[in-house]
Short mmCIF file of C-alpha atoms in Angstrom, two decimals:
data_model
loop_
_atom_site.label_atom_id
_atom_site.label_comp_id
_atom_site.label_asym_id
_atom_site.label_seq_id
_atom_site.Cartn_x
_atom_site.Cartn_y
_atom_site.Cartn_z
CA MET Z 230 47.68 -13.54 25.36
CA SER Z 231 49.76 -12.99 22.29
CA ALA Z 232 50.37 -9.58 20.70
CA GLY Z 233 48.57 -10.72 17.53
CA THR Z 234 45.46 -11.56 19.50
CA LYS Z 235 45.49 -8.17 21.23
CA GLN Z 236 45.78 -6.41 17.98
CA ALA Z 237 42.87 -8.38 16.50
CA ARG Z 238 40.64 -7.50 19.44
CA GLY Z 239 41.30 -3.76 19.03
CA ALA Z 240 40.60 -3.72 15.27
CA SER Z 241 37.24 -2.70 13.78
CA PRO Z 242 36.09 -2.91 10.12
CA PHE Z 243 34.20 0.40 10.46
CA ASN Z 244 34.74 3.50 12.50
CA ARG Z 245 31.95 4.79 14.78
CA GLY Z 246 30.79 7.45 12.27
CA ALA Z 247 30.35 4.93 9.50
CA VAL Z 248 28.31 2.52 11.67
CA LEU Z 249 26.13 5.34 12.88
CA ALA Z 250 25.48 6.52 9.35
CA VAL Z 251 24.46 3.01 8.24
CA VAL Z 252 22.11 2.64 11.15
CA LEU Z 253 20.47 6.08 10.60
CA VAL Z 254 20.10 5.50 6.82
CA GLY Z 255 18.51 2.09 7.43
CA PHE Z 256 16.26 3.52 10.13
CA ALA Z 257 15.06 6.36 7.84
CA ALA Z 258 14.46 3.93 4.99
CA PHE Z 259 12.37 1.70 7.23
CA LEU Z 260 10.26 4.69 8.34
CA ALA Z 261 9.72 5.80 4.78
CA MET Z 262 8.61 2.28 3.82
CA ILE Z 263 6.11 2.19 6.68
CA TYR Z 264 4.85 5.60 5.79
CA PHE Z 265 4.26 4.86 2.09
CA ILE Z 266 2.60 1.57 2.89
CA GLY Z 267 0.29 3.55 5.22
CA ILE Z 268 -0.77 6.20 2.68
CA GLY Z 269 -1.22 3.69 -0.10
CA ASP Z 270 -1.77 4.63 -3.75
CA THR Z 271 -3.66 7.94 -3.99
CA GLY Z 272 -3.06 8.89 -7.57
CA GLY Z 273 -2.33 7.87 -11.12
CA ARG Z 274 -5.73 6.28 -11.89
CA GLU Z 275 -7.40 9.24 -13.54
CA GLY Z 276 -9.74 8.35 -16.39
CA ARG Z 277 -10.37 4.69 -17.01
CA GLY Z 278 -13.93 4.83 -18.34
CA GLU Z 279 -15.67 5.95 -15.19
CA ALA Z 280 -17.78 9.15 -15.15
CA HIS Z 281 -15.94 11.25 -12.61
CA ALA Z 282 -14.19 14.58 -12.24
CA SER Z 283 -10.80 13.42 -13.58
CA ALA Z 284 -12.12 11.37 -16.54
CA ASN Z 285 -11.40 12.76 -20.01
CA GLY Z 286 -13.69 10.43 -21.89
CA LEU Z 287 -17.00 11.54 -23.35
CA ASN Z 288 -18.83 10.56 -20.21
CA GLY Z 289 -16.34 12.19 -17.77
CA TYR Z 290 -16.37 15.59 -16.14
CA ALA Z 291 -12.76 16.81 -16.48
CA GLY Z 292 -14.08 19.46 -18.89
CA LEU Z 293 -16.50 20.75 -16.31
CA VAL Z 294 -13.71 21.06 -13.76
CA GLU Z 295 -11.63 23.13 -16.24
CA LEU Z 296 -14.59 25.28 -17.11
CA LEU Z 297 -15.29 26.12 -13.51
CA GLU Z 298 -11.63 26.82 -12.73
CA ALA Z 299 -11.49 29.11 -15.80
CA GLU Z 300 -14.55 31.03 -14.37
CA GLY Z 301 -12.67 31.57 -11.08
CA TYR Z 302 -14.24 28.83 -8.92
CA ASP Z 303 -12.20 27.20 -6.16
CA VAL Z 304 -12.50 23.52 -7.34
CA GLU Z 305 -11.41 20.51 -5.41
CA ARG Z 306 -11.43 16.83 -6.42
CA SER Z 307 -12.15 15.02 -3.12
CA ARG Z 308 -10.84 11.46 -2.55
CA ASP Z 309 -11.71 11.55 1.14
CA LEU Z 310 -15.09 11.03 2.88
CA SER Z 311 -14.48 14.28 4.73
CA GLY Z 312 -15.17 16.09 1.47
CA LEU Z 313 -18.81 15.15 1.83
CA ASP Z 314 -19.05 17.58 4.79
CA THR Z 315 -18.03 20.68 2.79
CA ASN Z 316 -20.20 23.79 3.36
CA GLY Z 317 -19.66 24.72 -0.32
CA LEU Z 318 -21.39 23.18 -3.33
CA LEU Z 319 -20.83 19.43 -3.47
CA ILE Z 320 -21.13 17.76 -6.91
CA LEU Z 321 -21.81 13.98 -6.80
CA THR Z 322 -21.37 11.78 -9.89
CA PRO Z 323 -22.62 8.32 -8.71
CA PRO Z 324 -21.94 5.29 -10.93
CA GLN Z 325 -24.61 3.17 -12.60
CA PHE Z 326 -24.60 0.58 -9.81
CA THR Z 327 -24.90 2.62 -6.66
CA ASP Z 328 -26.18 1.52 -3.23
CA ALA Z 329 -29.44 3.44 -2.81
CA ASP Z 330 -29.36 3.26 1.02
CA GLU Z 331 -25.78 4.53 1.19
CA PHE Z 332 -26.43 7.35 -1.30
CA GLY Z 333 -29.68 8.34 0.36
CA GLN Z 334 -27.82 8.65 3.71
CA ILE Z 335 -25.38 11.05 2.02
CA LEU Z 336 -28.20 13.18 0.67
CA GLU Z 337 -29.89 13.31 4.09
CA ASN Z 338 -26.74 14.29 5.85
CA ARG Z 339 -26.21 17.11 3.38
CA GLN Z 340 -29.67 18.71 4.00
CA TYR Z 341 -28.40 21.12 6.68
CA VAL Z 342 -24.72 21.20 5.74
CA GLY Z 343 -24.57 22.71 2.26
CA PRO Z 344 -26.01 22.61 -1.31
CA THR Z 345 -25.68 19.43 -3.39
CA LEU Z 346 -25.76 18.81 -7.15
CA VAL Z 347 -26.16 15.23 -8.35
CA ILE Z 348 -25.32 14.26 -11.93
CA LEU Z 349 -26.88 10.90 -12.72
CA PRO Z 350 -25.10 8.26 -14.88
CA LYS Z 351 -26.23 7.50 -18.43
CA TRP Z 352 -23.62 5.89 -20.71
CA SER Z 353 -22.09 2.46 -20.77
CA VAL Z 354 -18.63 2.77 -22.35
CA GLY Z 355 -15.79 0.72 -23.71
CA GLU Z 356 -12.23 1.18 -24.94
CA ILE Z 357 -11.62 2.55 -28.40
CA THR Z 358 -11.01 -0.32 -30.80
CA GLY Z 359 -9.93 -0.44 -34.46
CA ASP Z 360 -6.99 1.07 -36.35
CA VAL Z 361 -6.13 4.74 -36.02
CA VAL Z 362 -4.54 6.58 -38.90
CA GLU Z 363 -0.93 7.49 -38.34
CA GLU Z 364 -1.42 11.22 -38.22
CA ASP Z 365 -4.03 10.87 -35.44
CA GLU Z 366 -2.08 8.41 -33.21
CA ASP Z 367 -0.58 11.31 -31.16
CA LYS Z 368 -4.05 12.77 -30.60
CA VAL Z 369 -5.72 9.70 -29.17
CA ARG Z 370 -5.58 9.48 -25.39
CA ARG Z 371 -5.68 6.23 -23.42
CA ASP Z 372 -8.69 7.34 -21.36
CA TRP Z 373 -10.92 8.09 -24.36
CA VAL Z 374 -13.92 5.80 -24.60
CA THR Z 375 -16.54 4.56 -27.01
CA LEU Z 376 -20.21 4.98 -26.09
CA LEU Z 377 -21.90 1.55 -26.08
CA GLY Z 378 -25.41 2.50 -25.00
CA ALA Z 379 -27.50 4.46 -22.53
CA SER Z 380 -29.53 3.34 -19.57
CA PRO Z 381 -31.34 5.13 -16.68
CA ALA Z 382 -30.40 4.60 -13.03
CA SER Z 383 -32.94 2.25 -11.49
CA TRP Z 384 -31.74 2.81 -7.88
CA THR Z 385 -33.34 6.31 -7.78
CA GLU Z 386 -36.70 4.65 -7.04
CA GLN Z 387 -35.19 3.29 -3.77
CA LEU Z 388 -34.00 6.66 -2.41
CA PRO Z 389 -35.66 8.00 0.73
CA GLU Z 390 -38.26 10.71 0.51
CA PRO Z 391 -38.26 13.39 -0.83
CA PHE Z 392 -35.52 12.19 -3.26
CA THR Z 393 -37.48 9.25 -4.71
CA PHE Z 394 -38.19 9.43 -8.46
CA THR Z 395 -38.22 7.23 -11.56
CA HIS Z 396 -35.35 7.81 -13.98
CA GLU Z 397 -36.67 7.19 -17.55
CA GLN Z 398 -35.35 7.06 -21.09
CA LYS Z 399 -36.62 7.87 -24.53
CA ASP Z 400 -34.98 7.51 -27.96
CA LEU Z 401 -35.73 9.90 -30.73
CA PRO Z 402 -35.20 8.96 -34.39
CA ALA Z 403 -31.51 8.72 -35.27
CA ALA Z 404 -31.60 11.84 -37.43
CA ASN Z 405 -33.04 14.03 -34.59
CA GLN Z 406 -31.36 15.69 -31.67
CA ALA Z 407 -33.35 16.33 -28.46
CA SER Z 408 -33.89 19.96 -27.57
CA TRP Z 409 -33.73 21.52 -24.16
CA SER Z 410 -34.54 24.91 -22.57
CA GLY Z 411 -34.29 26.53 -19.17
CA LEU Z 412 -32.36 29.17 -17.16
CA ALA Z 413 -33.11 31.62 -20.04
CA GLN Z 414 -31.16 29.41 -22.46
CA SER Z 415 -31.90 26.65 -25.03
CA GLY Z 416 -30.16 24.26 -27.36
CA ARG Z 417 -29.86 20.64 -28.46
CA LEU Z 418 -28.45 17.57 -26.87
CA PRO Z 419 -25.66 15.71 -28.65
CA THR Z 420 -27.87 12.64 -29.38
CA GLY Z 421 -31.51 11.61 -29.60
CA THR Z 422 -31.26 9.43 -26.47
CA VAL Z 423 -32.66 11.40 -23.55
CA LEU Z 424 -32.94 10.60 -19.87
CA TYR Z 425 -35.70 12.45 -17.99
CA VAL Z 426 -38.07 12.52 -15.08
CA GLU Z 427 -41.83 13.13 -15.12
CA ASN Z 428 -43.30 16.20 -13.48
CA ASP Z 429 -44.13 16.04 -9.76
CA ALA Z 430 -45.20 18.59 -7.14
CA SER Z 431 -42.07 17.92 -5.05
CA TYR Z 432 -39.79 18.78 -8.01
CA GLU Z 433 -38.90 22.18 -9.33
CA ALA Z 434 -37.96 21.90 -13.00
CA VAL Z 435 -34.85 23.80 -14.00
CA ILE Z 436 -34.33 22.48 -17.59
CA ARG Z 437 -37.01 20.71 -19.70
CA ASP Z 438 -37.33 19.19 -23.15
CA PRO Z 439 -40.03 20.22 -25.65
CA ALA Z 440 -42.30 17.49 -24.31
CA GLY Z 441 -42.19 18.99 -20.85
CA HIS Z 442 -40.05 16.26 -19.31
CA ILE Z 443 -37.61 17.32 -16.65
CA LEU Z 444 -33.88 17.13 -17.50
CA ALA Z 445 -32.62 18.98 -14.46
CA MET Z 446 -34.54 19.77 -11.27
CA ASN Z 447 -34.49 20.90 -7.65
CA VAL Z 448 -35.95 18.51 -5.16
CA VAL Z 449 -37.92 20.91 -2.97
CA GLY Z 450 -40.11 18.45 -1.12
CA ASN Z 451 -43.67 19.06 -0.06
CA VAL Z 452 -44.87 22.44 1.01
CA GLY Z 453 -44.94 22.82 4.75
CA THR Z 454 -42.34 20.14 5.49
CA ASP Z 455 -39.13 20.92 7.34
CA TYR Z 456 -37.12 20.01 4.23
CA TYR Z 457 -39.07 22.53 2.18
CA GLU Z 458 -38.69 25.26 4.77
CA ASN Z 459 -35.14 24.83 6.10
CA ALA Z 460 -33.06 22.30 4.19
CA HIS Z 461 -30.63 22.95 1.32
CA TRP Z 462 -32.54 21.69 -1.72
CA THR Z 463 -30.75 19.08 -3.80
CA MET Z 464 -30.38 19.51 -7.57
CA PHE Z 465 -30.52 16.47 -9.82
CA VAL Z 466 -29.22 16.68 -13.43
CA VAL Z 467 -30.97 13.63 -14.76
CA GLU Z 468 -29.67 14.20 -18.37
CA PRO Z 469 -25.80 14.19 -17.86
CA ASP Z 470 -25.14 15.22 -21.48
CA LEU Z 471 -25.89 18.70 -20.31
CA MET Z 472 -22.65 18.71 -18.22
CA ASN Z 473 -20.31 15.92 -19.25
CA ASN Z 474 -17.39 16.23 -21.70
CA TYR Z 475 -19.70 15.12 -24.51
CA GLY Z 476 -22.12 17.85 -23.74
CA LEU Z 477 -19.54 20.64 -23.23
CA SER Z 478 -18.45 20.29 -26.82
CA ASP Z 479 -21.23 22.73 -27.60
CA ALA Z 480 -20.99 26.36 -26.36
CA ARG Z 481 -24.68 26.54 -25.46
CA ARG Z 482 -24.55 23.41 -23.35
CA ALA Z 483 -21.36 24.65 -21.73
CA ALA Z 484 -23.23 27.84 -20.81
CA ALA Z 485 -26.13 25.75 -19.45
CA ALA Z 486 -23.69 23.66 -17.33
CA LEU Z 487 -22.22 26.81 -15.83
CA ALA Z 488 -25.70 28.18 -15.17
CA LEU Z 489 -26.73 24.94 -13.42
CA VAL Z 490 -23.70 25.19 -11.04
CA GLN Z 491 -24.57 28.83 -10.32
CA GLU Z 492 -28.20 27.88 -9.66
CA ALA Z 493 -27.26 24.98 -7.36
CA GLY Z 494 -24.79 27.20 -5.48
CA TYR Z 495 -27.32 30.11 -5.02
CA GLY Z 496 -25.42 32.24 -7.47
CA ASP Z 497 -22.75 33.43 -5.05
CA MET Z 498 -20.92 30.27 -3.85
CA ASN Z 499 -17.35 30.14 -5.06
CA SER Z 500 -16.29 26.77 -3.59
CA VAL Z 501 -17.04 23.58 -5.52
CA THR Z 502 -16.06 20.05 -4.41
CA PHE Z 503 -16.27 17.10 -6.82
CA ASP Z 504 -16.61 13.82 -4.85
CA MET Z 505 -14.67 10.91 -6.22
CA THR Z 506 -15.22 8.37 -3.40
CA LEU Z 507 -18.45 7.12 -4.97
CA ASN Z 508 -16.45 6.17 -8.03
CA GLY Z 509 -13.98 4.11 -6.05
CA TYR Z 510 -11.23 6.66 -5.70
CA GLY Z 511 -11.45 7.14 -1.90
CA ASN Z 512 -8.39 6.95 0.28
CA SER Z 513 -8.48 4.04 2.72
CA VAL Z 514 -7.58 4.86 6.33
CA ASN Z 515 -5.52 2.36 8.29
CA LEU Z 516 -3.55 2.29 11.46
CA LEU Z 517 -0.32 3.33 9.73
CA THR Z 518 -2.04 6.36 8.22
CA LEU Z 519 -3.49 7.38 11.60
CA ALA Z 520 -0.07 6.98 13.22
CA PHE Z 521 1.22 9.91 11.09
CA GLU Z 522 -1.82 12.15 11.56
CA PRO Z 523 -2.81 14.34 14.55
CA PRO Z 524 -3.43 13.66 17.35
CA PHE Z 525 -1.56 10.29 17.06
CA LEU Z 526 1.44 11.92 15.40
CA ALA Z 527 2.72 13.21 18.74
CA ALA Z 528 2.81 9.68 20.21
CA THR Z 529 4.52 8.36 17.04
CA LEU Z 530 7.26 11.00 17.27
CA CYS Z 531 7.82 10.21 20.97
CA LEU Z 532 8.14 6.52 20.10
CA ILE Z 533 10.60 7.24 17.32
CA LEU Z 534 12.68 9.45 19.64
CA ALA Z 535 12.68 6.79 22.32
CA MET Z 536 13.86 4.21 19.82
CA MET Z 537 16.65 6.50 18.62
CA ILE Z 538 17.79 7.07 22.27
CA VAL Z 539 17.79 3.34 23.01
CA GLY Z 540 19.74 2.65 19.81
CA TRP Z 541 22.26 5.34 20.61
CA ARG Z 542 22.71 4.04 24.13
CA ALA Z 543 23.33 0.53 22.86
CA PHE Z 544 25.75 1.93 20.24
CA LEU Z 545 27.85 3.66 22.90
CA ARG Z 546 27.69 0.80 25.41
CA PHE Z 547 29.07 -2.05 23.32
CA GLY Z 548 31.65 -0.22 21.29
CA PRO Z 549 33.48 -1.59 18.30
CA SER Z 550 33.35 -5.30 17.41
CA ALA Z 551 36.18 -7.53 18.57
CA VAL Z 552 37.51 -10.93 17.59
CA ALA Z 553 36.04 -13.65 19.75
CA ALA Z 554 38.37 -14.96 22.55
CA PRO Z 555 39.54 -18.59 22.25
CA GLU Z 556 37.47 -21.12 24.11
CA PHE Z 557 40.31 -21.69 26.66
CA ALA Z 558 42.43 -18.61 27.32
CA PHE Z 559 46.14 -18.91 27.70
CA GLY Z 560 48.00 -18.63 31.04
CA LYS Z 561 47.99 -20.33 34.43
CA LYS Z 562 45.71 -17.73 35.98
CA ARG Z 563 42.97 -18.32 33.40
CA LEU Z 564 43.38 -22.08 33.76
CA VAL Z 565 43.03 -21.93 37.48
CA SER Z 566 40.05 -19.55 37.22
CA ASN Z 567 38.26 -21.86 34.78
CA GLY Z 568 38.95 -24.93 37.00
CA ALA Z 569 37.75 -23.15 40.09
CA GLY Z 570 34.61 -22.03 38.39
CA LEU Z 571 33.86 -25.58 37.29
CA ILE Z 572 34.28 -26.92 40.81
CA VAL Z 573 32.09 -24.19 42.26
CA ARG Z 574 29.34 -24.87 39.73
CA ALA Z 575 29.62 -28.61 40.46
CA ARG Z 576 29.50 -28.01 44.22
CA ARG Z 577 32.43 -30.34 44.91
CA LEU Z 578 34.51 -28.11 47.22
CA GLY Z 579 35.04 -30.99 49.58
CA LEU Z 580 37.25 -32.66 46.96
CA LEU Z 581 39.79 -29.78 47.23
CA GLY Z 582 40.97 -30.45 50.78
CA GLU Z 583 43.45 -33.34 50.27
CA PRO Z 584 45.07 -32.00 47.05
CA TYR Z 585 45.49 -28.59 48.62
CA ALA Z 586 47.04 -30.05 51.76
CA ASN Z 587 49.50 -32.08 49.60
CA LEU Z 588 50.37 -28.91 47.61
CA ILE Z 589 51.10 -26.95 50.77
CA GLU Z 590 53.06 -29.96 52.13
CA ARG Z 591 55.39 -30.03 49.10
CA ARG Z 592 55.75 -26.25 49.18
CA LEU Z 593 56.78 -26.30 52.85
CA ALA Z 594 59.21 -29.18 52.32
CA ARG Z 595 60.83 -27.25 49.49
CA ARG Z 596 61.19 -24.03 51.53
CA LEU Z 597 62.44 -25.89 54.61
CA GLY Z 598 65.05 -27.79 52.60
CA LEU Z 599 63.57 -31.24 53.25
CA VAL Z 600 64.25 -33.93 50.70
CA LYS Z 601 61.00 -35.84 51.16
CA PRO Z 602 57.70 -34.24 52.13
CA ASP Z 603 56.69 -35.69 55.45
CA ALA Z 604 54.24 -34.25 58.00
CA GLU Z 605 56.37 -35.18 61.04
CA ALA Z 606 59.53 -33.73 59.53
CA ILE Z 607 57.70 -30.52 58.53
CA ASP Z 608 56.28 -30.16 62.06
CA ALA Z 609 59.78 -30.53 63.56
CA ALA Z 610 61.38 -28.04 61.13
CA LEU Z 611 58.58 -25.53 61.72
CA ALA Z 612 58.91 -25.83 65.45
CA ARG Z 613 62.51 -24.61 65.08
CA ARG Z 614 61.64 -21.81 62.59
CA LEU Z 615 58.21 -20.83 63.92
CA PRO Z 616 58.00 -22.04 67.47
CA ASN Z 617 54.75 -20.13 68.24
CA GLU Z 618 52.74 -21.42 65.26
CA GLU Z 619 50.27 -24.32 65.23
CA PRO Z 620 51.83 -27.41 63.63
CA PHE Z 621 51.30 -28.23 60.00
CA SER Z 622 49.68 -31.59 60.72
CA ASN Z 623 46.95 -30.07 62.89
CA ARG Z 624 46.04 -27.54 60.24
CA ALA Z 625 46.06 -30.13 57.45
CA ALA Z 626 43.82 -32.42 59.53
CA ARG Z 627 41.37 -29.57 60.07
CA LEU Z 628 41.17 -29.00 56.29
CA LEU Z 629 40.63 -32.68 55.57
CA ASN Z 630 37.84 -32.88 58.14
CA ALA Z 631 36.07 -29.63 57.00
CA GLN Z 632 32.65 -30.19 55.27
CA LYS Z 633 31.00 -26.76 54.77
CA PRO Z 634 32.37 -24.21 52.27
CA GLY Z 635 33.11 -21.68 55.02
CA GLU Z 636 35.02 -24.23 57.14
CA ILE Z 637 37.02 -25.38 54.05
CA LEU Z 638 37.99 -21.78 53.16
CA ARG Z 639 39.07 -20.91 56.72
CA ALA Z 640 41.15 -24.09 57.07
CA ALA Z 641 42.82 -23.55 53.64
CA ARG Z 642 43.74 -19.93 54.64
CA ALA Z 643 45.24 -21.16 57.94
CA LEU Z 644 47.31 -23.73 56.12
CA ASN Z 645 48.52 -21.19 53.51
CA GLU Z 646 49.76 -18.90 56.25
CA LEU Z 647 52.73 -21.21 56.96
CA PRO Z 648 54.58 -20.85 53.57
CA GLN Z 649 53.81 -17.10 53.63
CA LYS Z 650 55.38 -16.69 57.07
CA LEU Z 651 58.44 -18.58 56.04
CA THR Z 652 59.14 -15.92 53.41
CA SER Z 653 58.36 -12.89 55.61
CA PRO Z 654 61.13 -10.49 56.63
CA SER Z 655 60.97 -11.66 60.28
CA THR Z 656 61.94 -15.26 59.31
CA GLY Z 657 64.60 -14.50 56.74
CA LYS Z 658 64.91 -15.47 53.09
CA ASN Z 659 63.08 -18.28 51.46
CA THR Z 660 64.89 -21.62 51.44
CA LYS Z 661 64.79 -23.13 48.01
#
């Protein structure tokens, strides 16, 4: 092999440290991609017209969250179904089109877990349209809305007992504002459109309007039932303008909203959780997410460690890259090796006997000083030089008659002994 080829085989475009760094960075980037695919998008969607705890529109409840935080409450916006199991006060803001069976199951599950406050939907909203004067452009936020109209939630009639009731609506003349009173307070609603519930023995009115309609109530159930005696009563705010951003624009309604939270939380509960899964902001759980959470995190870390060990072992085993060897290597030894390998794979060892015998015959004739290779002449010359050895012709005949690989090999070795013995110290120098 030439010196240039040897130098090419020893060269490497990168050293070991560079290759290791590339592998580790790529592996870390792959893990990061898998992780972020698993957790999905969990933020950046606050306030797009829905009535939830992060919405800043008139129908949202971001103002209520800020009010409670300012009053020292520990407030959480929950995007996970596990938030429904909190022992503190849970505030639910279901949308207009809610599955009654699913929502009823949530209320039943909460009966012996913790208190629940439900703020029913009211307004249909749309984006702000029209031109805005230049001096007000910086004040307008993208999540502000226009109120298009009000409607009660019809699905409340399909809730399980004792939560079943009819959500109704009345519209006062445009110039009038509806009044309310309760919890030692009173005031006016922002519009003349009022949502309410009629009186019932299983409801305990908390806030009413002048006509006696219920605007906020505790569902206490029937006297003597297990729900009445042992369960956490559920509060329904059927007129959401008492607590939404529109309603909190008035100090009296803001005080009423705070009083409703205190009433629902028994007056001494400091933890408040706003559920956002009902509004479509829940985190989806998939296999990738579970792989990075206990108890599966331990198995994931073990798998990553095993992959790193396998990669490191492969890195050390194969070493630097080398230029590929030519299809046929240079040199007699390589040529003979390739030819022998081809014969072995073809299983044609029997074809080697005659050529090998002729080769040894020429070699012996050259070393014995004979002009022409001839078996009889070689036997005669060997008898003088090696009188105790078996004649060449007998050994050559045994090689030509051999059939099995073992027999061929033994006969070839016996034949090759003759030229070796001619050059041994006991027989003198080789005759060229």
